[in-house]
């Protein structure tokens, strides 16, 4: 360990505090440390490695591209790699779903995609306010942060964050309150003090917020209510998109059509920075250059992404993914059966899942214990109270089983310790 | 040209409007189009390609790294590639200059580095206001945009931007007004209405703003004034840093030591997304995870950056760079001699330079004419009135000469046309 | 009518549009027009004439004071009239209730008192956010307006209003949702996106908002929750205070002790501008002059107010007030009995009352019809859907009866017309 | 002295700290204390007593009005007193000057008039930003405070104040810099970061800010520049208006026509709260009730104001005022002659004047010494460094002379003490 070396890093570093190991190589769902230890990866780059580490097809495409001196950085100039990406994205993803979005390439971070989406929504509707949801996470730059719920992260701004109104997410007010109805009542009450937002920005599954899953019905009702009130809907599909929930877009099954969609994380396929904002054509009112970013033309990202997108027309890939989903869900249910719903609540959609325990401190202890057993599995939620599962979509069945076994062992150990 | 294909892109696209060509491959300062045309590149990825396109040493390091399945995306976990980068950055860049900054890796875009710097300054000083300068450009996310001067880009926010006060940059109030003195007078006047900022954020050379160059004396006086008033100084060295002005940091020659420095663009060496915030140790008050970003662990960026940093201990590289600087400056002077100071004003530091013509529309016309002659050279400034030179630091002498000749020809043609 | 003369007034004028008559003289609850018509006044200067028009005792005190050249305007210098007011307010109002508030005299408008209260709360807690309630009204200057719910009035600001979070008032989420519990859940959820406010500002009865009445239990629970969470409670008693609900303070019966109380409207007794902010001693952290206002020393207001305060130690006055309350409530009940709860919902506390009809347009029609019958009774609520009763506390029993009879007739006429 | 009684007041009290005396009666420019001491009043209610204390004509009108039970408080209903005021204001003030403003009565404080003006300007121009000036003072409610320069008072807000840009007032950048030109350069530079304001709000003489006097030329150039750039001009004539500078409006001599004018302070004549916003007819886009305020119908104010306005058609009154102006200016010049321009700088227009001494602490010491000699004369300026003269316009010549003699004595004593 170069521990003294890493002391040069700012105190802001975080994952490395919980998983203090020097990483060297990685293949699909397994990471090798510098000292030769092997870790099963249930973190997957916080959802940016849906296709695993260093997928051989993507690797091969990259080596080819670089080896032939193809252009690497091109701002928003036209390149062959970008053309191929657009062609594939439109052909493989949009067209089969009957979608006609315009594509905006932003600086290759999720927060930048969110910033672009929020700016465009405000511009289009000429209203400064955005509606966000309890427990939302959208990023760390000032605009995205203002729409994120976490109080510690908000405090990091060092100034008041405004022009965002927080509304209750599905289920936030308990099982008997329909939050869409409550929101609409506020919006239609001319004396509620609540400004009509330009847009709602919503995650179909709140990852950082604790694996809170909106029902398809709620999503449909939210969108219908938004339409009725001339409010746009932005789906932040940065973590839940790119197949994480079992389909390419997390909102497909809900049969909604957001006005704007933000993609990033696994879009670049190989863990390479790439972001994309999808815009309903009538909303594409940007002036040239009104939003930009130096690295919006990261061609290595285009190359890896193009290859990765092709998986979505591969039936084997999709069948395998469904098998992993079943494997995870079955295991989660086994945990509930074992400990009872009082101690273990599970929430899952596709390959994003969370376990919330009866005490807030258990998840972190399980994560630490699992790391001892060489599984990297993180926590999430406002109080880090949820154990969060984000395995690669491509994880090998047996390694998945092995990883889940180790986590089961860790849970067992920690719950035993807590004595109830 | 896949022109119909690119119509899928949002209207926000901009460079490709002025330089409509489909790019394929590139080596150092020359780009090849899909149809086999060759372009001399005086744009260099808006300053993100200081070491040219696809530098063979960096390429080789990348091919090795990828080929061996080294880890690509690692969030802020420890990796060997990151360790090597830190080691090299501290050893090659910081230590020889007597600097002891802490390193914060942010999401790999310049705007994200700026966002982190602004948040930290506000947190550290517990004051919400940032002081920015006329004609500044710091990025497109909400916090950075609020500190950027361009009215069109600001309008893109769709809401009022606050908590930033704009002050006049060096020379902004004419040659006879010392803007530092004016700023200090406002700050010391308890009734000026001007809040004391947490920090000034300043570019030593304003690239987007029109190649406005602060004198070293002004920078020193700004920093001294800031210290006297307990205000931090953030140098946004995203475009002017990484050697662009002839030394690694643009502020070295001025002998100032900013409290915070933002790096991005050419840091990643190969045009790969990478950003870094340098923080005076006593200001590193971040809580773990208080600012983050999925792609802050872009290991391909670390690998290329590490190799590129090694150039800064290579005397041949540095000597060659100075030669290019002389070459550019001599050419610029020849233009002034040719057209006179009334028609051509040049501003340059190192390999960043601008020509401002006697009429605002000339620069764009020259850029278009140069593109016809297969040189990519862009414009900048509030009214696109400045022709902007950002050649790779590594540009071959003869290609540089050839490119400058072509630009000279373009200037000649346009100025002839304007008839005066 | 000088109708052409009044055309010099801005379009902003409003009451005179609904009640277009030139007023001349007034005694207690009856106003005489220039042409000799007499109007029964159920508006009472929007609650600023609780002691009726030109009360003889107050009139006599004013004539004496003016006649003897006592000082009229004194900023915040000491005057005998101010001393007498303070003495009486402390002795008659505060001491008997065991209250030890400090007294801040602000510019003599309600909105200025609210501005002072909000500033002090933010300063004391070092938090920028204020919690306000759905349907709240606190005034028209920027700080107070930001805490007011009415969308049209908010739009008048011409800019986004921030640093206020709106919470649901008692009953806002229906009879089965405890809004205090919901608010506390949001505040205790570190990821709700809801900043902890410095203070809640609350009306015990929302006058402008539609005569919404918080239960005493809700007020107690709100205050207890605020204490638990280190949040201040400001009661805006500008309309509901000074006896309007039957006791001097509207919150007395609820047995809560707000941290800050705003008084204005009827405080000046004779309809004279006067405002007062009551501050828990430990919160009185103002620096000298940190909030001021030229007319905070309106001695005519002090003189009239001092005399008016003496009524609160007069048992006859208090008994008579209770009699009027009974008279009003009995009449309201008779209306419910007559039309049924489906068509007529009444809300009342003391001498502030509202009737909400089954259709939103009825209240305005009844108000117009009543004006034809020479009763001035206004509407309130987000859609002007509530008929609002604010008679002088001192209204003569027979005139009250006569006025109520006329309103009853007007209701009957309008409801008959609506055909259901 | 009821000193213990006044301890019930908030710490915010200020004038009474410097002038600790219990006041009882007052006539024109002399105030009598409770213990029979007589004070010459050079403070005049901070400019709200231009016609002196308890002017017999106004007193008589008030006694009549009250004695006959004329209506006192009328919201914005029509009353005979209001009709008479409008008639007189239009006839005596507006018409002779060729002005056609609409009249908006706001809550009767200066800050409320400013709030209304700022809201209307923002609404009319659909721009959120207001341009204010260094050392400005416009009031203490949030909107007006955001346009006021004083840092301590701004800090009282407890939150960042935004949507106002501060520009340099006439002379602020030294004698050689034309601040109007500098402001226009910033506004016309699309990259200055300075948003185009909806309006400039300006005092022709900055009272609280230290008696800074804009030249007529500067005011004309400011207005012309504003017109060129489609920016409104609001003159805050609250302190400098109502005759203070020698004419009714302070801007008359400059021959400018502001789009909006704010009046208060001496408008009510007798020190009674009254405010008025004058609006160019084409800007009167208010919706009914979009700005209001309970005490906008303070009829005692209308009655006193109407009588006071009649003075402005009385040649004796105007001649006497010019005589007082000459008396004050001659005395000020005598002070300069006596102490030299190094030690004593005087600034005066009409009967508002300031003396700035060579040391910042002298003004307060002179004020205290003058109070010992029974003259009430306050200080102003960012550091209380200016002795401020605001005598009643109606001050008797001999009492004025006596008061000035006493101040001269106090200056002499303090300057002698300082030893230079």
Short mmCIF file of C-alpha atoms in Angstrom, two decimals, chain B residues 191, chain D residues 42-43 46-47 134-137 169-171 203-215 239-240 244-245 328-329 332 345-356 363 377-391:
data_model
loop_
_atom_site.label_atom_id
_atom_site.label_comp_id
_atom_site.label_asym_id
_atom_site.label_seq_id
_atom_site.Cartn_x
_atom_site.Cartn_y
_atom_site.Cartn_z
CA UNK B 191 -21.22 51.07 2.57
CA UNK D 42 -31.30 69.94 13.33
CA UNK D 43 -32.46 66.33 12.89
CA UNK D 46 -34.55 62.29 10.00
CA UNK D 47 -36.05 64.51 7.37
CA UNK D 134 -22.41 52.70 -3.63
CA UNK D 135 -23.44 54.21 -0.28
CA UNK D 136 -27.14 53.99 -1.13
CA UNK D 137 -29.80 53.66 1.55
CA UNK D 169 -22.14 56.76 -7.56
CA UNK D 170 -21.07 60.12 -8.92
CA UNK D 171 -17.50 60.76 -7.77
CA UNK D 203 -30.88 59.23 -4.50
CA UNK D 204 -29.93 62.65 -5.86
CA UNK D 205 -28.38 63.34 -2.46
CA UNK D 206 -27.33 60.32 -0.44
CA UNK D 207 -28.39 61.18 3.10
CA UNK D 208 -27.56 58.12 5.16
CA UNK D 209 -24.58 57.44 2.92
CA UNK D 210 -22.80 60.61 4.00
CA UNK D 211 -24.38 63.56 2.14
CA UNK D 212 -22.98 62.57 -1.22
CA UNK D 213 -24.40 64.85 -3.85
CA UNK D 214 -24.79 63.85 -7.47
CA UNK D 215 -24.16 66.66 -9.91
CA UNK D 239 -35.28 62.14 2.24
CA UNK D 240 -34.17 64.62 -0.41
CA UNK D 244 -35.36 69.45 1.36
CA UNK D 245 -33.05 70.56 -1.45
CA UNK D 328 -26.72 77.57 6.09
CA UNK D 329 -24.39 77.69 3.11
CA UNK D 332 -20.71 76.16 6.16
CA UNK D 345 -15.06 69.39 3.76
CA UNK D 346 -18.63 70.55 3.37
CA UNK D 347 -21.30 69.25 1.04
CA UNK D 348 -24.69 70.88 0.77
CA UNK D 349 -27.72 71.22 -1.45
CA UNK D 350 -30.61 73.27 -0.14
CA UNK D 351 -31.11 72.47 3.53
CA UNK D 352 -29.37 69.08 3.55
CA UNK D 353 -25.71 69.39 4.37
CA UNK D 354 -22.79 67.46 5.75
CA UNK D 355 -19.41 68.29 7.20
CA UNK D 356 -16.74 65.63 6.84
CA UNK D 363 -18.31 64.04 13.74
CA UNK D 377 -27.57 67.09 15.13
CA UNK D 378 -26.75 63.57 13.97
CA UNK D 379 -23.97 61.89 12.03
CA UNK D 380 -24.12 59.83 8.87
CA UNK D 381 -21.87 58.05 6.41
CA UNK D 382 -20.44 54.56 6.34
CA UNK D 383 -18.25 55.26 9.36
CA UNK D 384 -20.45 57.95 10.96
CA UNK D 385 -17.80 60.34 9.79
CA UNK D 386 -20.11 63.10 8.58
CA UNK D 387 -22.02 65.65 10.67
CA UNK D 388 -25.46 65.88 9.11
CA UNK D 389 -27.67 68.97 9.00
CA UNK D 390 -31.39 68.52 8.42
CA UNK D 391 -33.07 71.54 10.03
#
